[in-house]
Amino acid sequence: LEAEESNSNGFQHSQAKKADSVRQTKLKAVKDEDDDVENLLREEEEYEEKTDLSADTMGALKWKEDLTQKAAEAFLRQQRSTPNLRKLVYGTAVEDEDHESDNADDELGGLFRVSRPDKESKQKANALDCSKFLIEKPQDWDLEEVMSSIRDCFVTGKWEDDK
Amino acid sequence: MAGEAQSLGYTGCNFLRQRLVLATLSGRPLKIRKIRAKEEDPGLRDFEASFIRLIDKVTNGSRIEINQTGTTLYYQPGLLYGGSLEHDCSPSRGIGYYLESLLCLAPFMKHPLKIVLRGVTNDQVDPSVDVLKATALPLLKKFGIDGESLEIKINRRGMPPKGGGEILFACPVRKVLQPIQFTDPGKIKRIRGTAYLVTRDSVNLTDSENCKIVDESKAQKCRYSVRVSPQMANRMVESARGILNKFLPDIYIYTDHMKGASSGKSPGFGMCLTAETINGTVLSAELASNPQGQGAAVLPEELGQNCAKLLLEEIYRGGCVDSTNQSLALLLMTLGQRDVSKVLLGPLSPYTIEFLRHLRSFFQIMFKIETKTPEEEHMGGEKVLMTCVGIGFSNLSKTIR
């Protein structure tokens, strides 16, 4: 039995490594020059180790089930995670300001300037100043499943165990 | 607030209010160029001019320079002074447009602010006075800004295009703000709301353009109900209840029919709904009818239903702060004592995202932003946890007695 277990352990590691390497290449392909890649990868490895541990301690072979799917999920989770949101908010701020392009080639005969229609960024700069957060795609609240998506936000819904 | 601080430059008229507010609080001069520079009608609009005048009123010693075409604005902030004031807001935007910024500034005045604002109380663009009263005031209380003198009172309702409404806003001053830890919105215990109706003279309304409906029978109904006004508010209430009662029994929607002296210059109707939780979070939604003579007529039933659905959307977004007040909460967290503040929000609105960027340029403060997926399944969409350390702003001009 012990031999079998060690065998399975070895197998597990090779599998995990394979999945890991696949993921790494995937990651590299997606965000090449992203400075967060290293960070992501480190977290990724930690995550992998944790699952390994739990599999060992439990003694079950559950970890082997749909490894690729787990890998895909982990990848997606990392894609959606925090650094991206922070970058979305703070990363692009510099580009918006002072994007003046008084190009010389816009001039006709050195006297007149071609006035191009406003670009999207310029329109945003002069857009309506309003704090309301409009809903772009309203959901169909007559549907039962849409309604159930907020069911537990009310006192009439299900409560957590600790309350 | 020294004048030597480096001035900040921006282009375009968007986010004018938050820029002026943050410049005033941080004491940094501000220059905005290219305000509608390439449009046929360039420069600042009347409502923006009115806003700048309002900022000038509540401060002392501000320097404001606008060039001849109105495309460039230079603003050197003075001290926030406050006191008893009144201001005529431009009817092209709601009073909410002005009130939102006053809510940001009022706690930091030298003297408590008590201001009468005249204009449009409810419109389709800006958060209405009803919504700000129901959502922003509880939020201010969380930061330790409360007391009897904190109030918003609607004396007269005014609808676009002519306005004629009047409100009173009073706010006490504080030296420092409390940090908040507001990460659990709690469950919604009740829904409240107001269905309002503004009529001037029922005889005039029968042939008003407000009832331009092709279907003659519906038109008859509409005209009839405008004449017998309270009925129309009840129709809004009934249709909204029909949707909300599937979730919660505790719903009460007041009907507010203002006529004669207490009504404004234009007729119209609308509805505001708020959902209150056991932890004191207030989420809101609102809708107003099309302004007189613009667009198709709206049936009160339709408006009530749509408003109820908007409230459900807002509940789906969730968080501890209503989506219109996200930026107010973040500002007060920034200006709090040097301590950690946390708040759970729904998805960040574009206005809030820009506000976060402005907070960084004016106060050099960045928030920690984490997405949170609700643990339970039926708890709406993804949430965002915002964390920051306050800059320890203190209101030095507050008089000590």
XYZ file of C-alpha atoms in Angstrom:
564
model
C 0.000 0.000 0.000
C 2.836 2.337 0.887
C 4.498 1.791 -2.425
C 1.302 2.547 -4.144
C 0.922 5.746 -2.197
C 4.423 6.932 -2.948
C 3.820 6.029 -6.530
C 0.673 8.040 -6.579
C 2.519 10.899 -4.897
C 5.097 10.907 -7.589
C 2.438 10.817 -10.181
C 0.673 13.652 -8.499
C 3.750 15.815 -8.555
C 4.448 15.200 -12.162
C 0.828 15.925 -12.975
C 0.833 19.053 -10.903
C 4.030 20.208 -12.508
C 2.604 19.599 -15.922
C -0.494 21.570 -15.088
C 1.680 24.251 -13.623
C 3.869 24.539 -16.650
C 0.857 24.617 -18.911
C -0.526 27.397 -16.851
C 2.726 29.261 -16.879
C 2.933 29.246 -20.627
C -0.683 30.267 -20.799
C -0.069 33.119 -18.426
C 3.017 34.232 -20.253
C 1.155 34.253 -23.495
C -1.669 36.324 -22.140
C 0.111 39.072 -20.281
C 3.620 39.243 -21.519
C 5.060 42.368 -20.042
C 2.812 42.509 -17.064
C 4.880 43.216 -14.000
C 2.389 41.398 -11.869
C 3.059 38.109 -13.598
C 5.716 37.098 -11.116
C 3.451 37.946 -8.282
C 0.663 35.986 -9.819
C 2.838 32.978 -10.389
C 4.022 32.957 -6.830
C 0.473 33.022 -5.577
C -0.357 30.346 -8.055
C 2.338 28.070 -6.673
C 1.218 28.663 -3.131
C -2.268 27.730 -4.115
C -1.002 24.547 -5.742
C 0.952 23.572 -2.665
C -2.039 24.006 -0.462
C -4.126 21.640 -2.495
C -1.276 19.124 -2.468
C -1.148 19.213 1.308
C -4.836 18.718 1.736
C -4.766 15.813 -0.684
C -1.946 14.171 1.283
C -3.530 14.594 4.648
C -6.885 13.422 3.507
C -5.357 10.406 1.882
C -8.014 10.476 -0.742
C -7.317 10.651 -4.421
C -9.942 13.284 -5.037
C -7.365 15.787 -6.148
C -6.884 13.917 -9.363
C -10.383 14.575 -10.578
C -10.582 17.186 -13.287
C -7.183 18.749 -12.755
C -7.353 20.713 -15.957
C -10.613 22.257 -14.946
C -9.154 23.230 -11.595
C -6.179 24.733 -13.348
C -8.456 26.702 -15.631
C -10.450 27.926 -12.660
C -7.334 29.009 -10.810
C -6.183 30.838 -13.893
C -9.476 32.652 -14.265
C -9.512 33.504 -10.582
C -6.135 35.134 -10.889
C -7.247 36.976 -13.984
C -10.162 38.574 -12.196
C -8.405 39.263 -8.921
C -7.500 42.452 -7.126
C -4.412 43.848 -8.834
C -6.416 44.264 -12.001
C -9.087 46.339 -10.314
C -6.515 48.567 -8.688
C -4.769 48.952 -11.992
C -8.053 49.778 -13.685
C -8.646 52.608 -11.267
C -5.168 54.013 -10.816
C -3.280 52.775 -13.850
C -4.722 54.839 -16.647
C -5.128 58.172 -14.943
C -2.015 59.704 -16.446
C -3.047 59.069 -20.003
C -6.243 61.062 -19.758
C -4.643 64.352 -18.904
C -2.737 66.594 -21.221
C -3.060 64.508 -24.289
C -2.593 67.472 -26.520
C -1.684 66.763 -30.053
C -1.357 70.040 -31.869
C 0.162 68.334 -34.823
C 1.812 70.438 -37.469
C 0.376 68.249 -40.231
C -3.104 69.439 -39.347
C -2.281 72.858 -40.688
C -3.314 73.931 -44.156
C -1.079 76.501 -45.779
C 0.358 77.451 -42.431
C -2.707 79.471 -41.548
C -5.750 77.291 -41.114
C -6.042 74.247 -38.982
C -8.174 71.237 -39.751
C -10.634 70.769 -36.950
C -11.180 67.075 -36.493
C -14.317 65.790 -34.845
C -13.877 65.058 -31.171
C -12.329 61.787 -30.262
C -13.806 59.566 -27.611
C -11.466 60.760 -24.898
C -12.245 64.375 -25.641
C -15.927 63.630 -25.453
C -15.466 62.047 -22.073
C -13.654 65.159 -20.901
C -16.689 67.254 -21.799
C -19.366 64.706 -20.948
C -22.268 65.190 -18.553
C -21.150 65.599 -14.953
C -23.494 63.250 -13.109
C -22.950 60.981 -10.129
C -25.746 58.535 -10.905
C -24.670 55.026 -11.881
C -26.985 54.166 -14.751
C -27.878 50.564 -15.406
C -26.769 49.539 -18.863
C -28.336 46.112 -19.103
C -31.374 45.826 -16.885
C -32.193 42.287 -15.838
C -35.638 40.830 -16.293
C -37.009 40.945 -12.777
C -40.091 38.982 -13.741
C -38.002 35.826 -14.070
C -37.919 33.568 -11.048
C -34.150 32.922 -11.231
C -33.325 36.623 -11.439
C -35.553 37.272 -8.470
C -33.902 34.515 -6.477
C -30.468 36.071 -7.052
C -31.225 38.675 -4.370
C -33.634 36.643 -2.270
C -31.303 36.431 0.744
C -30.601 40.165 0.826
C -33.910 40.530 2.681
C -34.793 39.615 6.243
C -37.312 37.219 4.762
C -34.509 35.252 3.094
C -32.148 32.669 4.524
C -29.840 33.813 7.349
C -26.258 32.813 7.942
C -25.727 30.272 10.703
C -23.973 32.669 13.065
C -26.867 35.110 13.273
C -4.583 76.406 3.492
C -1.575 78.008 1.898
C -1.751 79.421 -1.565
C 1.722 78.295 -2.527
C 0.665 74.735 -3.163
C 1.188 73.626 -6.713
C -1.819 74.092 -8.926
C -3.431 71.199 -10.743
C -4.490 71.294 -14.350
C -7.327 69.500 -16.085
C -9.171 69.673 -19.380
C -12.879 69.520 -20.089
C -15.978 70.313 -18.104
C -16.676 66.795 -16.858
C -16.175 66.208 -13.109
C -16.116 69.967 -12.546
C -17.851 69.640 -9.195
C -15.533 67.075 -7.651
C -12.508 69.016 -8.854
C -13.733 72.236 -7.284
C -14.715 70.461 -4.067
C -11.373 68.700 -3.701
C -9.465 71.869 -4.578
C -11.365 73.698 -1.839
C -10.740 71.002 0.772
C -7.087 70.528 -0.099
C -6.405 74.230 -0.616
C -4.729 73.627 -3.948
C -5.344 75.989 -6.866
C -6.971 74.518 -9.929
C -6.942 75.330 -13.600
C -9.382 73.773 -16.039
C -8.884 74.414 -19.733
C -10.726 73.566 -22.929
C -14.183 73.600 -21.437
C -16.339 72.585 -24.409
C -13.709 74.312 -26.532
C -14.711 72.647 -29.773
C -18.438 72.806 -29.441
C -20.676 75.255 -31.215
C -21.632 76.787 -27.925
C -18.310 76.835 -26.093
C -17.550 77.480 -22.465
C -19.288 77.040 -19.164
C -23.051 76.557 -19.067
C -25.418 78.451 -16.849
C -25.695 75.625 -14.316
C -21.917 75.459 -13.971
C -21.702 79.213 -13.568
C -24.354 78.922 -10.887
C -22.313 76.195 -9.180
C -19.193 78.362 -9.201
C -21.183 81.217 -7.681
C -22.353 78.826 -4.971
C -18.770 77.807 -4.181
C -17.906 81.485 -4.023
C -20.754 82.031 -1.557
C -19.751 79.326 0.906
C -16.080 80.292 0.883
C -14.268 83.433 1.889
C -11.419 84.795 -0.180
C -11.669 82.510 -3.190
C -10.264 83.825 -6.432
C -12.073 82.756 -9.547
C -11.008 83.770 -13.023
C -12.833 82.805 -16.166
C -11.692 83.845 -19.613
C -13.940 85.670 -22.028
C -15.245 82.628 -23.862
C -15.667 80.683 -20.637
C -13.426 77.868 -21.800
C -10.785 78.326 -19.112
C -11.368 78.463 -15.388
C -8.812 79.292 -12.731
C -9.780 78.724 -9.123
C -7.770 79.575 -6.070
C -9.695 78.310 -3.053
C -10.345 80.406 0.002
C -11.543 79.325 3.425
C -14.813 77.516 3.892
C -16.981 79.989 5.736
C -20.584 78.790 5.810
C -23.292 80.620 7.716
C -26.853 81.369 6.668
C -27.108 81.633 2.911
C -29.467 81.261 0.016
C -28.870 80.380 -3.595
C -30.892 80.219 -6.778
C -29.830 77.078 -8.621
C -30.116 76.929 -12.357
C -33.234 74.986 -13.407
C -31.297 73.130 -16.109
C -29.932 70.789 -13.413
C -31.530 69.510 -10.272
C -30.823 70.870 -6.807
C -29.154 67.500 -6.224
C -26.302 68.620 -8.479
C -25.513 71.411 -6.030
C -26.492 69.613 -2.864
C -24.137 66.687 -3.487
C -21.145 69.003 -3.377
C -22.463 70.924 -0.397
C -22.733 67.614 1.480
C -18.993 67.133 0.872
C -18.075 70.622 2.070
C -20.578 71.400 4.830
C -18.903 69.527 7.736
C -15.703 71.571 7.270
C -17.122 75.096 7.411
C -16.127 77.754 9.920
C -19.756 78.353 10.847
C -22.485 75.710 10.496
C -24.032 75.920 7.060
C -27.700 76.716 6.744
C -28.657 77.281 3.154
C -31.855 77.698 1.194
C -31.607 76.331 -2.339
C -34.188 77.117 -5.016
C -34.655 75.235 -8.264
C -35.604 71.774 -9.462
C -36.010 69.291 -6.626
C -36.760 66.204 -8.744
C -35.592 65.526 -12.277
C -34.417 62.657 -14.435
C -30.696 63.420 -14.388
C -29.504 64.217 -10.892
C -30.164 62.472 -7.599
C -33.285 64.071 -6.201
C -33.444 65.853 -2.893
C -35.628 63.036 -1.533
C -32.967 60.441 -2.294
C -30.136 62.512 -0.839
C -32.199 63.137 2.268
C -32.817 59.414 2.690
C -29.305 58.167 1.845
C -26.671 60.846 2.413
C -27.804 62.001 5.841
C -27.575 58.505 7.445
C -24.138 58.217 5.865
C -22.947 61.505 7.395
C -24.187 60.261 10.767
C -21.912 57.250 10.513
C -18.943 59.593 10.401
C -20.053 61.400 13.533
C -21.732 64.300 11.776
C -25.143 64.392 13.382
C -27.291 66.281 15.779
C -30.545 68.133 15.519
C -29.188 70.668 13.107
C -28.462 68.086 10.410
C -31.437 68.231 8.099
C -32.768 68.520 4.592
C -36.240 69.943 4.361
C -38.304 70.159 1.202
C -40.406 73.282 1.404
C -41.648 73.231 -2.175
C -41.274 70.743 -4.966
C -40.183 71.944 -8.369
C -40.066 69.905 -11.543
C -38.245 70.730 -14.770
C -38.263 72.722 -16.973
C -39.236 75.688 -14.818
C -38.408 74.509 -11.323
C -39.669 76.674 -8.522
C -38.866 74.254 -5.723
C -37.215 75.199 -2.475
C -35.273 73.243 0.111
C -33.397 73.945 3.287
C -30.112 72.220 4.062
C -28.461 72.565 7.447
C -25.348 70.771 8.649
C -23.272 71.042 11.810
C -19.471 71.397 11.667
C -16.961 68.900 13.016
C -13.303 69.243 13.845
C -12.439 65.643 13.059
C -14.314 62.748 11.508
C -14.622 59.258 12.906
C -13.149 56.412 10.908
C -15.688 53.795 9.863
C -15.698 50.017 9.638
C -18.712 49.391 7.495
C -18.378 46.029 5.832
C -21.622 44.262 6.590
C -24.685 45.869 5.015
C -27.083 43.542 6.814
C -30.406 42.366 5.529
C -33.106 44.628 4.206
C -35.868 45.047 6.739
C -38.139 47.564 5.095
C -38.820 49.563 2.000
C -40.018 53.122 2.157
C -40.710 55.627 -0.520
C -42.489 58.672 -1.761
C -44.763 58.985 -4.750
C -45.007 62.668 -5.463
C -47.224 64.642 -7.678
C -46.793 68.275 -8.550
C -49.768 70.067 -10.028
C -50.243 73.740 -10.378
C -53.750 74.169 -11.591
C -55.770 71.129 -12.505
C -57.703 72.937 -15.243
C -54.530 73.819 -17.116
C -53.251 70.306 -16.842
C -56.085 68.667 -18.753
C -54.831 70.049 -22.012
C -51.165 70.023 -21.083
C -48.711 68.225 -23.282
C -48.007 65.910 -20.396
C -50.844 63.722 -21.600
C -49.911 63.320 -25.221
C -50.934 59.731 -25.763
C -52.043 58.228 -29.033
C -54.442 55.783 -27.504
C -57.460 57.898 -26.702
C -58.775 55.772 -23.866
C -55.448 55.881 -22.064
C -55.265 59.572 -22.689
C -58.653 59.958 -21.099
C -57.500 58.012 -18.078
C -54.360 60.058 -17.786
C -56.200 63.341 -18.027
C -58.750 62.207 -15.567
C -56.169 61.142 -13.066
C -54.210 64.324 -13.406
C -57.337 66.139 -12.510
C -58.112 63.793 -9.647
C -54.540 63.887 -8.584
C -54.198 61.686 -5.490
C -55.421 58.783 -7.585
C -52.353 59.011 -9.810
C -49.969 58.728 -6.885
C -51.897 55.694 -5.682
C -51.528 54.056 -9.087
C -47.762 54.473 -8.893
C -47.725 53.051 -5.382
C -49.863 50.035 -6.243
C -47.752 48.972 -9.214
C -44.496 49.342 -7.280
C -45.899 47.372 -4.364
C -46.956 44.618 -6.729
C -43.319 43.908 -7.536
C -41.708 44.576 -4.160
C -44.221 42.580 -2.132
C -42.772 39.396 -3.597
C -39.699 40.025 -1.452
C -40.850 41.801 1.660
C -44.119 42.607 3.400
C -42.925 45.777 5.143
C -43.433 48.367 2.432
C -44.819 51.816 2.874
C -44.843 54.411 0.156
C -46.072 57.857 1.081
C -48.062 59.840 -1.384
C -47.071 63.450 -1.533
C -49.355 65.669 -3.505
C -48.153 69.212 -3.691
C -50.434 71.797 -5.174
C -51.036 75.487 -4.996
C -48.500 77.400 -2.953
C -46.330 74.401 -2.120
C -45.855 73.327 -5.730
C -43.379 74.634 -8.241
C -43.835 76.132 -11.649
C -44.039 72.938 -13.745
C -46.249 69.892 -13.308
C -44.996 66.321 -13.143
C -44.794 63.235 -11.007
C -42.333 60.623 -9.899
C -41.263 58.191 -7.255
C -38.332 57.556 -4.916
C -37.820 54.235 -3.160
C -35.401 53.333 -0.404
C -34.502 49.961 1.062
C -33.257 50.069 4.650
C -31.261 47.280 6.256
C -30.916 46.242 9.879
C -27.397 47.751 9.950
C -28.470 51.152 8.697
C -27.580 50.900 5.040
C -29.964 52.732 2.745
C -30.149 51.852 -0.943
C -32.254 53.947 -3.261
C -33.817 54.234 -6.684
C -35.924 56.877 -8.335
C -37.702 57.867 -11.493
C -39.418 61.015 -12.653
C -41.857 61.704 -15.443
C -40.666 63.435 -18.593
C -40.590 67.217 -18.250
C -43.673 68.970 -19.474
C -43.643 69.206 -23.242
C -40.664 66.878 -23.738
C -40.853 63.259 -24.801
C -43.789 60.914 -24.614
C -46.103 60.779 -21.646
C -45.425 58.129 -19.037
C -48.139 56.154 -17.365
C -47.930 56.197 -13.598
C -48.232 52.389 -13.469
C -45.263 52.003 -15.768
C -43.209 54.467 -13.769
C -43.999 52.696 -10.512
C -43.008 49.312 -11.913
C -39.798 50.560 -13.470
C -38.827 52.343 -10.296
C -39.354 49.163 -8.279
C -37.163 47.258 -10.728
C -34.465 49.900 -10.455
C -34.499 49.389 -6.703
C -34.063 45.645 -7.211
C -31.078 46.374 -9.470
C -29.589 48.567 -6.790
C -30.101 45.787 -4.241
C -28.388 43.371 -6.622
C -25.385 45.719 -6.761
C -25.596 46.043 -3.021
C -22.874 47.226 -0.682
C -23.115 49.366 2.432
C -23.455 52.621 0.526
C -25.865 53.570 -2.223
C -24.256 53.904 -5.675
C -24.846 57.675 -5.820
C -23.127 58.233 -2.473
C -20.015 56.124 -3.042
C -17.831 59.153 -3.613
C -19.133 60.962 -0.514
C -18.290 57.935 1.629
C -14.813 57.650 0.125
C -14.156 61.363 0.629
C -15.139 61.279 4.288
C -12.985 58.168 4.784
C -10.040 59.997 3.235
C -10.535 63.014 5.456
C -10.936 60.941 8.616
C -8.474 60.571 11.472
C -5.239 58.696 10.877
C -6.873 55.336 11.236
C -8.033 52.546 8.987
C -11.461 52.915 7.432
C -13.214 50.172 5.550
C -16.357 50.159 3.505
C -18.010 47.555 1.331
C -19.414 48.961 -1.905
C -21.251 47.622 -4.903
C -19.505 47.906 -8.271
C -17.757 51.258 -8.590
C -19.557 53.796 -10.747
C -17.579 55.678 -13.436
C -18.029 58.844 -11.387
C -16.516 57.127 -8.340
C -13.565 55.758 -10.305
C -12.737 59.246 -11.509
C -13.197 60.503 -7.964
C -10.635 57.976 -6.704
C -8.145 59.286 -9.263
C -8.817 62.828 -8.170
C -8.389 61.859 -4.526
C -4.957 60.571 -5.439
C -3.935 63.773 -7.201
C -5.282 66.117 -4.516
C -4.535 64.177 -1.333
C -1.942 61.588 -2.448
C -4.093 58.821 -1.119
C -4.737 55.465 -2.732
C -7.302 52.946 -1.643
C -6.843 49.242 -1.315
C -9.469 47.764 -3.610
C -10.507 44.132 -3.245
C -13.315 42.314 -4.981
C -15.529 40.183 -2.782
C -17.874 37.551 -4.062
C -20.777 37.031 -1.680
C -20.379 33.794 0.264
C -24.016 32.903 0.050
C -25.586 32.293 -3.304
C -28.625 34.552 -3.304
C -26.931 37.759 -2.214
C -26.617 39.694 -5.463
C -23.535 40.560 -7.497
C -19.874 41.053 -6.699
C -18.881 43.635 -4.140
C -15.804 45.794 -3.682
C -14.070 46.289 -0.348
C -12.382 49.695 -0.088
C -9.758 50.290 2.589
C -7.732 53.407 3.329
C -5.947 55.242 6.106
C -7.349 58.710 6.703
C -5.084 61.708 6.196
C -6.008 63.195 9.572
C -7.726 66.233 8.153
C -8.901 68.605 10.814
C -11.133 71.586 10.435
C -8.892 74.341 11.753
C -11.313 77.133 10.997
C -14.019 75.723 13.279
C -14.590 78.176 16.080
C -13.938 76.757 19.514
C -16.295 77.773 22.248
